Each structure stands twice: as C-alpha cells, then as structure tokens.
C-alpha cells in the first residue's frame, strides 16, 4: 500500500532564522501588523510503498536522518496521513 | 493574544518538482527503497498578535497571498494551533 508521509523540518528554536527575519521585515514593509515572529522550514511529502504504516514511518525516519534534516541546525516531525 | 499559525506552501500537483526529484534520486542512492515520490515545499510558522483566531487567520492569509506563496506555482494551507 502507498502511504503519504509529511515531514516538517524546522530550524531549532535556539537558533536565529535569518530567512524568517527577512520575511518578517518584508511583511512589515507591506503594512501587515501584528506579526511578531516568522520561522521558515521545509515541508517534504513522501509517497512510500510499504506493508504497514509503521514500516512507512520507519522508512521516512531513516530518510530524514540520512538526508533530509541536519540535526545540528534542524528538528523534524513526521506525520502519516 | 498571540496565535501560532502554520502555513504550508507546496508546489502545485500539476507541476514538476525538480528539488523533489533530486531528493528521490539521493534516497535511492542511499539504498532506501519504497519511496515513490517526493515533493518539497515550505513550512512557515508565524506568531501573530491578534484579537481572535479568525483575525489571526485573516492576517496570515493576507501575508501568504502578498508575499509567501506564488499562486502560479504553489498552493497553500493555513492551520492555527
């Protein structure tokens, strides 16, 4: 069966996010008020062919640790639909 | 009150996603099997100071339409926690 797995990769909360800061400045220049903080990360959708959702999650976790996220700067969350 | 708004910006399903294709190739080279398709988008977290969650959602939608997403190539989903 094919499972759709969503992986969210975000910069660690302790670290500065220059891309987010730039977007926050841009939004302020556009006149949008009330936005206090912006953080930008990746969202990766995998279509995984596996026997069970547990196996699909395992493959997704291995893929994230080996290639998709850098644990020094990022944390990740995996969700299976 | 401060609301946390998650915005997911993904390439339109009809379009090729070269970054996703590159990641799919990389995962195959790493020996991970079963991954049929990869698509990569952005995940943006906003901290919005607003009177209600409806107002926060409205600000987030305006920000997304004005700056964060390109409707020609991307679609977006907004979620409030």
mmCIF file with all atom_site columns, C-alpha atoms in Angstrom:
data_model
loop_
_atom_site.group_PDB
_atom_site.id
_atom_site.type_symbol
_atom_site.label_atom_id
_atom_site.label_alt_id
_atom_site.label_comp_id
_atom_site.label_asym_id
_atom_site.label_entity_id
_atom_site.label_seq_id
_atom_site.pdbx_PDB_ins_code
_atom_site.Cartn_x
_atom_site.Cartn_y
_atom_site.Cartn_z
_atom_site.occupancy
_atom_site.B_iso_or_equiv
_atom_site.pdbx_formal_charge
_atom_site.auth_seq_id
_atom_site.auth_comp_id
_atom_site.auth_asym_id
_atom_site.auth_atom_id
_atom_site.pdbx_PDB_model_num
ATOM 1   C CA . UNK A 1 1  ? 0.000   0.000  0.000   1.00 0.00 ? 1  UNK A CA 1
ATOM 2   C CA . UNK A 1 2  ? 1.137   3.556  -0.607  1.00 0.00 ? 2  UNK A CA 1
ATOM 3   C CA . UNK A 1 3  ? 1.314   5.861  2.383   1.00 0.00 ? 3  UNK A CA 1
ATOM 4   C CA . UNK A 1 4  ? 1.599   9.640  2.279   1.00 0.00 ? 4  UNK A CA 1
ATOM 5   C CA . UNK A 1 5  ? 4.089   10.863 4.848   1.00 0.00 ? 5  UNK A CA 1
ATOM 6   C CA . UNK A 1 6  ? 4.521   14.534 5.748   1.00 0.00 ? 6  UNK A CA 1
ATOM 7   C CA . UNK A 1 7  ? 7.879   15.594 7.162   1.00 0.00 ? 7  UNK A CA 1
ATOM 8   C CA . UNK A 1 8  ? 8.252   19.017 8.702   1.00 0.00 ? 8  UNK A CA 1
ATOM 9   C CA . UNK A 1 9  ? 11.850  20.203 9.069   1.00 0.00 ? 9  UNK A CA 1
ATOM 10  C CA . UNK A 1 10 ? 12.278  23.442 11.037  1.00 0.00 ? 10 UNK A CA 1
ATOM 11  C CA . UNK A 1 11 ? 15.276  25.396 12.350  1.00 0.00 ? 11 UNK A CA 1
ATOM 12  C CA . UNK A 1 12 ? 15.957  24.690 16.032  1.00 0.00 ? 12 UNK A CA 1
ATOM 13  C CA . UNK A 1 13 ? 14.212  27.169 18.346  1.00 0.00 ? 13 UNK A CA 1
ATOM 14  C CA . UNK A 1 14 ? 17.529  28.213 19.938  1.00 0.00 ? 14 UNK A CA 1
ATOM 15  C CA . UNK A 1 15 ? 18.964  29.338 16.599  1.00 0.00 ? 15 UNK A CA 1
ATOM 16  C CA . UNK A 1 16 ? 18.436  32.544 14.656  1.00 0.00 ? 16 UNK A CA 1
ATOM 17  C CA . UNK A 1 17 ? 16.460  32.163 11.430  1.00 0.00 ? 17 UNK A CA 1
ATOM 18  C CA . UNK A 1 18 ? 17.717  34.855 9.008   1.00 0.00 ? 18 UNK A CA 1
ATOM 19  C CA . UNK A 1 19 ? 15.209  33.860 6.302   1.00 0.00 ? 19 UNK A CA 1
ATOM 20  C CA . UNK A 1 20 ? 12.377  34.256 8.806   1.00 0.00 ? 20 UNK A CA 1
ATOM 21  C CA . UNK A 1 21 ? 13.723  37.623 9.956   1.00 0.00 ? 21 UNK A CA 1
ATOM 22  C CA . UNK A 1 22 ? 13.864  38.812 6.320   1.00 0.00 ? 22 UNK A CA 1
ATOM 23  C CA . UNK A 1 23 ? 10.250  37.732 5.730   1.00 0.00 ? 23 UNK A CA 1
ATOM 24  C CA . UNK A 1 24 ? 9.143   39.472 8.950   1.00 0.00 ? 24 UNK A CA 1
ATOM 25  C CA . UNK A 1 25 ? 10.772  42.682 7.671   1.00 0.00 ? 25 UNK A CA 1
ATOM 26  C CA . UNK A 1 26 ? 9.123   42.282 4.283   1.00 0.00 ? 26 UNK A CA 1
ATOM 27  C CA . UNK A 1 27 ? 5.689   41.802 5.825   1.00 0.00 ? 27 UNK A CA 1
ATOM 28  C CA . UNK A 1 28 ? 6.144   44.908 7.948   1.00 0.00 ? 28 UNK A CA 1
ATOM 29  C CA . UNK A 1 29 ? 7.111   46.896 4.841   1.00 0.00 ? 29 UNK A CA 1
ATOM 30  C CA . UNK A 1 30 ? 3.893   45.673 3.205   1.00 0.00 ? 30 UNK A CA 1
ATOM 31  C CA . UNK A 1 31 ? 1.942   47.186 6.085   1.00 0.00 ? 31 UNK A CA 1
ATOM 32  C CA . UNK A 1 32 ? 0.917   43.962 7.802   1.00 0.00 ? 32 UNK A CA 1
ATOM 33  C CA . UNK A 1 33 ? 0.899   44.468 11.556  1.00 0.00 ? 33 UNK A CA 1
ATOM 34  C CA . UNK A 1 34 ? 0.724   42.034 14.435  1.00 0.00 ? 34 UNK A CA 1
ATOM 35  C CA . UNK A 1 35 ? 3.261   39.533 13.104  1.00 0.00 ? 35 UNK A CA 1
ATOM 36  C CA . UNK A 1 36 ? 5.789   39.056 15.894  1.00 0.00 ? 36 UNK A CA 1
ATOM 37  C CA . UNK A 1 37 ? 7.937   36.201 14.683  1.00 0.00 ? 37 UNK A CA 1
ATOM 38  C CA . UNK A 1 38 ? 8.470   34.225 11.491  1.00 0.00 ? 38 UNK A CA 1
ATOM 39  C CA . UNK A 1 39 ? 10.335  30.947 11.146  1.00 0.00 ? 39 UNK A CA 1
ATOM 40  C CA . UNK A 1 40 ? 10.818  29.152 7.848   1.00 0.00 ? 40 UNK A CA 1
ATOM 41  C CA . UNK A 1 41 ? 11.462  25.466 7.328   1.00 0.00 ? 41 UNK A CA 1
ATOM 42  C CA . UNK A 1 42 ? 10.817  22.730 4.810   1.00 0.00 ? 42 UNK A CA 1
ATOM 43  C CA . UNK A 1 43 ? 7.816   20.553 4.262   1.00 0.00 ? 43 UNK A CA 1
ATOM 44  C CA . UNK A 1 44 ? 8.536   17.299 2.463   1.00 0.00 ? 44 UNK A CA 1
ATOM 45  C CA . UNK A 1 45 ? 5.821   14.933 1.259   1.00 0.00 ? 45 UNK A CA 1
ATOM 46  C CA . UNK A 1 46 ? 6.876   11.349 0.575   1.00 0.00 ? 46 UNK A CA 1
ATOM 47  C CA . UNK A 1 47 ? 4.804   8.688  -1.159  1.00 0.00 ? 47 UNK A CA 1
ATOM 48  C CA . UNK A 1 48 ? 6.068   5.456  0.406   1.00 0.00 ? 48 UNK A CA 1
ATOM 49  C CA . UNK A 1 49 ? 5.149   1.961  -0.705  1.00 0.00 ? 49 UNK A CA 1
ATOM 50  C CA . UNK A 1 50 ? 5.209   -0.185 2.452   1.00 0.00 ? 50 UNK A CA 1
ATOM 51  C CA . UNK A 1 51 ? 3.431   -3.112 4.128   1.00 0.00 ? 51 UNK A CA 1
ATOM 52  C CA . UNK A 1 52 ? 2.236   -1.105 7.122   1.00 0.00 ? 52 UNK A CA 1
ATOM 53  C CA . UNK A 1 53 ? 2.086   2.498  8.311   1.00 0.00 ? 53 UNK A CA 1
ATOM 54  C CA . UNK A 1 54 ? 4.708   1.583  10.915  1.00 0.00 ? 54 UNK A CA 1
ATOM 55  C CA . UNK A 1 55 ? 7.107   0.462  8.198   1.00 0.00 ? 55 UNK A CA 1
ATOM 56  C CA . UNK A 1 56 ? 6.377   3.609  6.174   1.00 0.00 ? 56 UNK A CA 1
ATOM 57  C CA . UNK A 1 57 ? 7.155   5.738  9.234   1.00 0.00 ? 57 UNK A CA 1
ATOM 58  C CA . UNK A 1 58 ? 10.416  3.843  9.763   1.00 0.00 ? 58 UNK A CA 1
ATOM 59  C CA . UNK A 1 59 ? 11.490  4.455  6.146   1.00 0.00 ? 59 UNK A CA 1
ATOM 60  C CA . UNK A 1 60 ? 10.556  8.133  6.458   1.00 0.00 ? 60 UNK A CA 1
ATOM 61  C CA . UNK A 1 61 ? 12.551  8.493  9.677   1.00 0.00 ? 61 UNK A CA 1
ATOM 62  C CA . UNK A 1 62 ? 15.604  6.852  8.120   1.00 0.00 ? 62 UNK A CA 1
ATOM 63  C CA . UNK A 1 63 ? 15.318  9.119  5.051   1.00 0.00 ? 63 UNK A CA 1
ATOM 64  C CA . UNK A 1 64 ? 15.027  12.201 7.262   1.00 0.00 ? 64 UNK A CA 1
ATOM 65  C CA . UNK A 1 65 ? 18.023  11.284 9.420   1.00 0.00 ? 65 UNK A CA 1
ATOM 66  C CA . UNK A 1 66 ? 20.213  10.307 6.467   1.00 0.00 ? 66 UNK A CA 1
ATOM 67  C CA . UNK A 1 67 ? 19.379  13.095 4.023   1.00 0.00 ? 67 UNK A CA 1
ATOM 68  C CA . UNK A 1 68 ? 16.517  15.473 4.724   1.00 0.00 ? 68 UNK A CA 1
ATOM 69  C CA . UNK A 1 69 ? 17.349  17.126 8.061   1.00 0.00 ? 69 UNK A CA 1
ATOM 70  C CA . UNK A 1 70 ? 20.568  18.402 9.592   1.00 0.00 ? 70 UNK A CA 1
ATOM 71  C CA . UNK A 1 71 ? 20.242  17.646 13.338  1.00 0.00 ? 71 UNK A CA 1
ATOM 72  C CA . UNK A 1 72 ? 22.813  20.313 14.228  1.00 0.00 ? 72 UNK A CA 1
ATOM 73  C CA . UNK A 1 73 ? 20.511  23.044 12.969  1.00 0.00 ? 73 UNK A CA 1
ATOM 74  C CA . UNK A 1 74 ? 17.080  21.481 12.495  1.00 0.00 ? 74 UNK A CA 1
ATOM 75  C CA . UNK A 1 75 ? 14.455  19.357 14.199  1.00 0.00 ? 75 UNK A CA 1
ATOM 76  C CA . UNK A 1 76 ? 11.817  17.333 12.392  1.00 0.00 ? 76 UNK A CA 1
ATOM 77  C CA . UNK A 1 77 ? 8.314   15.958 12.858  1.00 0.00 ? 77 UNK A CA 1
ATOM 78  C CA . UNK A 1 78 ? 6.847   13.061 10.893  1.00 0.00 ? 78 UNK A CA 1
ATOM 79  C CA . UNK A 1 79 ? 3.119   12.603 10.312  1.00 0.00 ? 79 UNK A CA 1
ATOM 80  C CA . UNK A 1 80 ? 1.386   9.843  8.356   1.00 0.00 ? 80 UNK A CA 1
ATOM 81  C CA . UNK A 1 81 ? -1.989  10.520 6.703   1.00 0.00 ? 81 UNK A CA 1
ATOM 82  C CA . UNK B 2 1  ? -3.337  37.146 22.393  1.00 0.00 ? 1  UNK B CA 1
ATOM 83  C CA . UNK B 2 2  ? -0.587  35.553 20.364  1.00 0.00 ? 2  UNK B CA 1
ATOM 84  C CA . UNK B 2 3  ? -1.591  32.836 17.927  1.00 0.00 ? 3  UNK B CA 1
ATOM 85  C CA . UNK B 2 4  ? 0.740   30.368 16.262  1.00 0.00 ? 4  UNK B CA 1
ATOM 86  C CA . UNK B 2 5  ? -0.147  29.935 12.599  1.00 0.00 ? 5  UNK B CA 1
ATOM 87  C CA . UNK B 2 6  ? 1.355   27.227 10.399  1.00 0.00 ? 6  UNK B CA 1
ATOM 88  C CA . UNK B 2 7  ? 1.433   27.869 6.658   1.00 0.00 ? 7  UNK B CA 1
ATOM 89  C CA . UNK B 2 8  ? 2.277   25.046 4.303   1.00 0.00 ? 8  UNK B CA 1
ATOM 90  C CA . UNK B 2 9  ? 3.312   26.159 0.789   1.00 0.00 ? 9  UNK B CA 1
ATOM 91  C CA . UNK B 2 10 ? 3.715   23.324 -1.728  1.00 0.00 ? 10 UNK B CA 1
ATOM 92  C CA . UNK B 2 11 ? 4.326   23.178 -5.492  1.00 0.00 ? 11 UNK B CA 1
ATOM 93  C CA . UNK B 2 12 ? 1.123   22.632 -7.469  1.00 0.00 ? 12 UNK B CA 1
ATOM 94  C CA . UNK B 2 13 ? 0.424   18.948 -8.133  1.00 0.00 ? 13 UNK B CA 1
ATOM 95  C CA . UNK B 2 14 ? 0.366   19.524 -11.893 1.00 0.00 ? 14 UNK B CA 1
ATOM 96  C CA . UNK B 2 15 ? 3.918   20.869 -11.928 1.00 0.00 ? 15 UNK B CA 1
ATOM 97  C CA . UNK B 2 16 ? 7.236   19.047 -11.874 1.00 0.00 ? 16 UNK B CA 1
ATOM 98  C CA . UNK B 2 17 ? 9.210   19.425 -8.657  1.00 0.00 ? 17 UNK B CA 1
ATOM 99  C CA . UNK B 2 18 ? 12.923  19.210 -9.584  1.00 0.00 ? 18 UNK B CA 1
ATOM 100 C CA . UNK B 2 19 ? 14.056  19.501 -5.956  1.00 0.00 ? 19 UNK B CA 1
ATOM 101 C CA . UNK B 2 20 ? 11.811  16.588 -5.020  1.00 0.00 ? 20 UNK B CA 1
ATOM 102 C CA . UNK B 2 21 ? 13.111  14.541 -7.930  1.00 0.00 ? 21 UNK B CA 1
ATOM 103 C CA . UNK B 2 22 ? 16.703  15.204 -6.824  1.00 0.00 ? 22 UNK B CA 1
ATOM 104 C CA . UNK B 2 23 ? 15.900  14.087 -3.266  1.00 0.00 ? 23 UNK B CA 1
ATOM 105 C CA . UNK B 2 24 ? 14.171  10.939 -4.586  1.00 0.00 ? 24 UNK B CA 1
ATOM 106 C CA . UNK B 2 25 ? 17.342  10.109 -6.544  1.00 0.00 ? 25 UNK B CA 1
ATOM 107 C CA . UNK B 2 26 ? 19.506  10.770 -3.493  1.00 0.00 ? 26 UNK B CA 1
ATOM 108 C CA . UNK B 2 27 ? 17.401  8.500  -1.300  1.00 0.00 ? 27 UNK B CA 1
ATOM 109 C CA . UNK B 2 28 ? 17.617  5.717  -3.870  1.00 0.00 ? 28 UNK B CA 1
ATOM 110 C CA . UNK B 2 29 ? 21.413  6.104  -3.977  1.00 0.00 ? 29 UNK B CA 1
ATOM 111 C CA . UNK B 2 30 ? 21.421  5.746  -0.173  1.00 0.00 ? 30 UNK B CA 1
ATOM 112 C CA . UNK B 2 31 ? 19.686  2.377  -0.564  1.00 0.00 ? 31 UNK B CA 1
ATOM 113 C CA . UNK B 2 32 ? 16.267  3.407  0.733   1.00 0.00 ? 32 UNK B CA 1
ATOM 114 C CA . UNK B 2 33 ? 13.577  1.564  -1.196  1.00 0.00 ? 33 UNK B CA 1
ATOM 115 C CA . UNK B 2 34 ? 9.839   2.046  -1.430  1.00 0.00 ? 34 UNK B CA 1
ATOM 116 C CA . UNK B 2 35 ? 9.891   5.817  -1.850  1.00 0.00 ? 35 UNK B CA 1
ATOM 117 C CA . UNK B 2 36 ? 7.850   6.541  -4.957  1.00 0.00 ? 36 UNK B CA 1
ATOM 118 C CA . UNK B 2 37 ? 7.509   10.294 -4.986  1.00 0.00 ? 37 UNK B CA 1
ATOM 119 C CA . UNK B 2 38 ? 8.984   13.278 -3.164  1.00 0.00 ? 38 UNK B CA 1
ATOM 120 C CA . UNK B 2 39 ? 7.693   16.833 -3.184  1.00 0.00 ? 39 UNK B CA 1
ATOM 121 C CA . UNK B 2 40 ? 9.330   19.687 -1.328  1.00 0.00 ? 40 UNK B CA 1
ATOM 122 C CA . UNK B 2 41 ? 7.706   22.874 -0.158  1.00 0.00 ? 41 UNK B CA 1
ATOM 123 C CA . UNK B 2 42 ? 7.986   25.429 2.599   1.00 0.00 ? 42 UNK B CA 1
ATOM 124 C CA . UNK B 2 43 ? 6.618   25.455 6.088   1.00 0.00 ? 43 UNK B CA 1
ATOM 125 C CA . UNK B 2 44 ? 6.282   28.897 7.638   1.00 0.00 ? 44 UNK B CA 1
ATOM 126 C CA . UNK B 2 45 ? 5.382   29.468 11.278  1.00 0.00 ? 45 UNK B CA 1
ATOM 127 C CA . UNK B 2 46 ? 4.017   32.895 12.189  1.00 0.00 ? 46 UNK B CA 1
ATOM 128 C CA . UNK B 2 47 ? 3.460   34.262 15.691  1.00 0.00 ? 47 UNK B CA 1
ATOM 129 C CA . UNK B 2 48 ? 0.587   36.677 15.240  1.00 0.00 ? 48 UNK B CA 1
ATOM 130 C CA . UNK B 2 49 ? -0.737  39.062 17.855  1.00 0.00 ? 49 UNK B CA 1
ATOM 131 C CA . UNK B 2 50 ? -4.478  39.367 17.187  1.00 0.00 ? 50 UNK B CA 1
ATOM 132 C CA . UNK B 2 51 ? -7.814  39.757 18.968  1.00 0.00 ? 51 UNK B CA 1
ATOM 133 C CA . UNK B 2 52 ? -9.242  36.455 17.750  1.00 0.00 ? 52 UNK B CA 1
ATOM 134 C CA . UNK B 2 53 ? -8.119  33.340 15.899  1.00 0.00 ? 53 UNK B CA 1
ATOM 135 C CA . UNK B 2 54 ? -10.251 34.498 12.955  1.00 0.00 ? 54 UNK B CA 1
ATOM 136 C CA . UNK B 2 55 ? -8.338  37.773 12.759  1.00 0.00 ? 55 UNK B CA 1
ATOM 137 C CA . UNK B 2 56 ? -5.020  35.903 13.031  1.00 0.00 ? 56 UNK B CA 1
ATOM 138 C CA . UNK B 2 57 ? -6.072  33.641 10.158  1.00 0.00 ? 57 UNK B CA 1
ATOM 139 C CA . UNK B 2 58 ? -7.034  36.681 8.069   1.00 0.00 ? 58 UNK B CA 1
ATOM 140 C CA . UNK B 2 59 ? -3.613  38.299 8.668   1.00 0.00 ? 59 UNK B CA 1
ATOM 141 C CA . UNK B 2 60 ? -1.877  35.014 7.796   1.00 0.00 ? 60 UNK B CA 1
ATOM 142 C CA . UNK B 2 61 ? -3.872  34.664 4.580   1.00 0.00 ? 61 UNK B CA 1
ATOM 143 C CA . UNK B 2 62 ? -3.060  38.223 3.537   1.00 0.00 ? 62 UNK B CA 1
ATOM 144 C CA . UNK B 2 63 ? 0.643   37.652 4.294   1.00 0.00 ? 63 UNK B CA 1
ATOM 145 C CA . UNK B 2 64 ? 0.632   34.428 2.275   1.00 0.00 ? 64 UNK B CA 1
ATOM 146 C CA . UNK B 2 65 ? -1.090  35.989 -0.734  1.00 0.00 ? 65 UNK B CA 1
ATOM 147 C CA . UNK B 2 66 ? 1.078   39.122 -0.701  1.00 0.00 ? 66 UNK B CA 1
ATOM 148 C CA . UNK B 2 67 ? 4.483   37.604 -0.015  1.00 0.00 ? 67 UNK B CA 1
ATOM 149 C CA . UNK B 2 68 ? 4.814   33.964 0.984   1.00 0.00 ? 68 UNK B CA 1
ATOM 150 C CA . UNK B 2 69 ? 3.275   31.961 -1.862  1.00 0.00 ? 69 UNK B CA 1
ATOM 151 C CA . UNK B 2 70 ? 3.366   32.318 -5.631  1.00 0.00 ? 70 UNK B CA 1
ATOM 152 C CA . UNK B 2 71 ? -0.107  31.205 -6.826  1.00 0.00 ? 71 UNK B CA 1
ATOM 153 C CA . UNK B 2 72 ? 1.188   30.456 -10.333 1.00 0.00 ? 72 UNK B CA 1
ATOM 154 C CA . UNK B 2 73 ? 3.382   27.671 -8.991  1.00 0.00 ? 73 UNK B CA 1
ATOM 155 C CA . UNK B 2 74 ? 2.260   26.961 -5.437  1.00 0.00 ? 74 UNK B CA 1
ATOM 156 C CA . UNK B 2 75 ? -0.787  26.266 -3.305  1.00 0.00 ? 75 UNK B CA 1
ATOM 157 C CA . UNK B 2 76 ? -1.014  26.875 0.425   1.00 0.00 ? 76 UNK B CA 1
ATOM 158 C CA . UNK B 2 77 ? -2.786  25.635 3.533   1.00 0.00 ? 77 UNK B CA 1
ATOM 159 C CA . UNK B 2 78 ? -3.181  27.603 6.745   1.00 0.00 ? 78 UNK B CA 1
ATOM 160 C CA . UNK B 2 79 ? -3.615  25.977 10.145  1.00 0.00 ? 79 UNK B CA 1
ATOM 161 C CA . UNK B 2 80 ? -3.998  27.693 13.514  1.00 0.00 ? 80 UNK B CA 1
ATOM 162 C CA . UNK B 2 81 ? -2.872  25.904 16.682  1.00 0.00 ? 81 UNK B CA 1
#
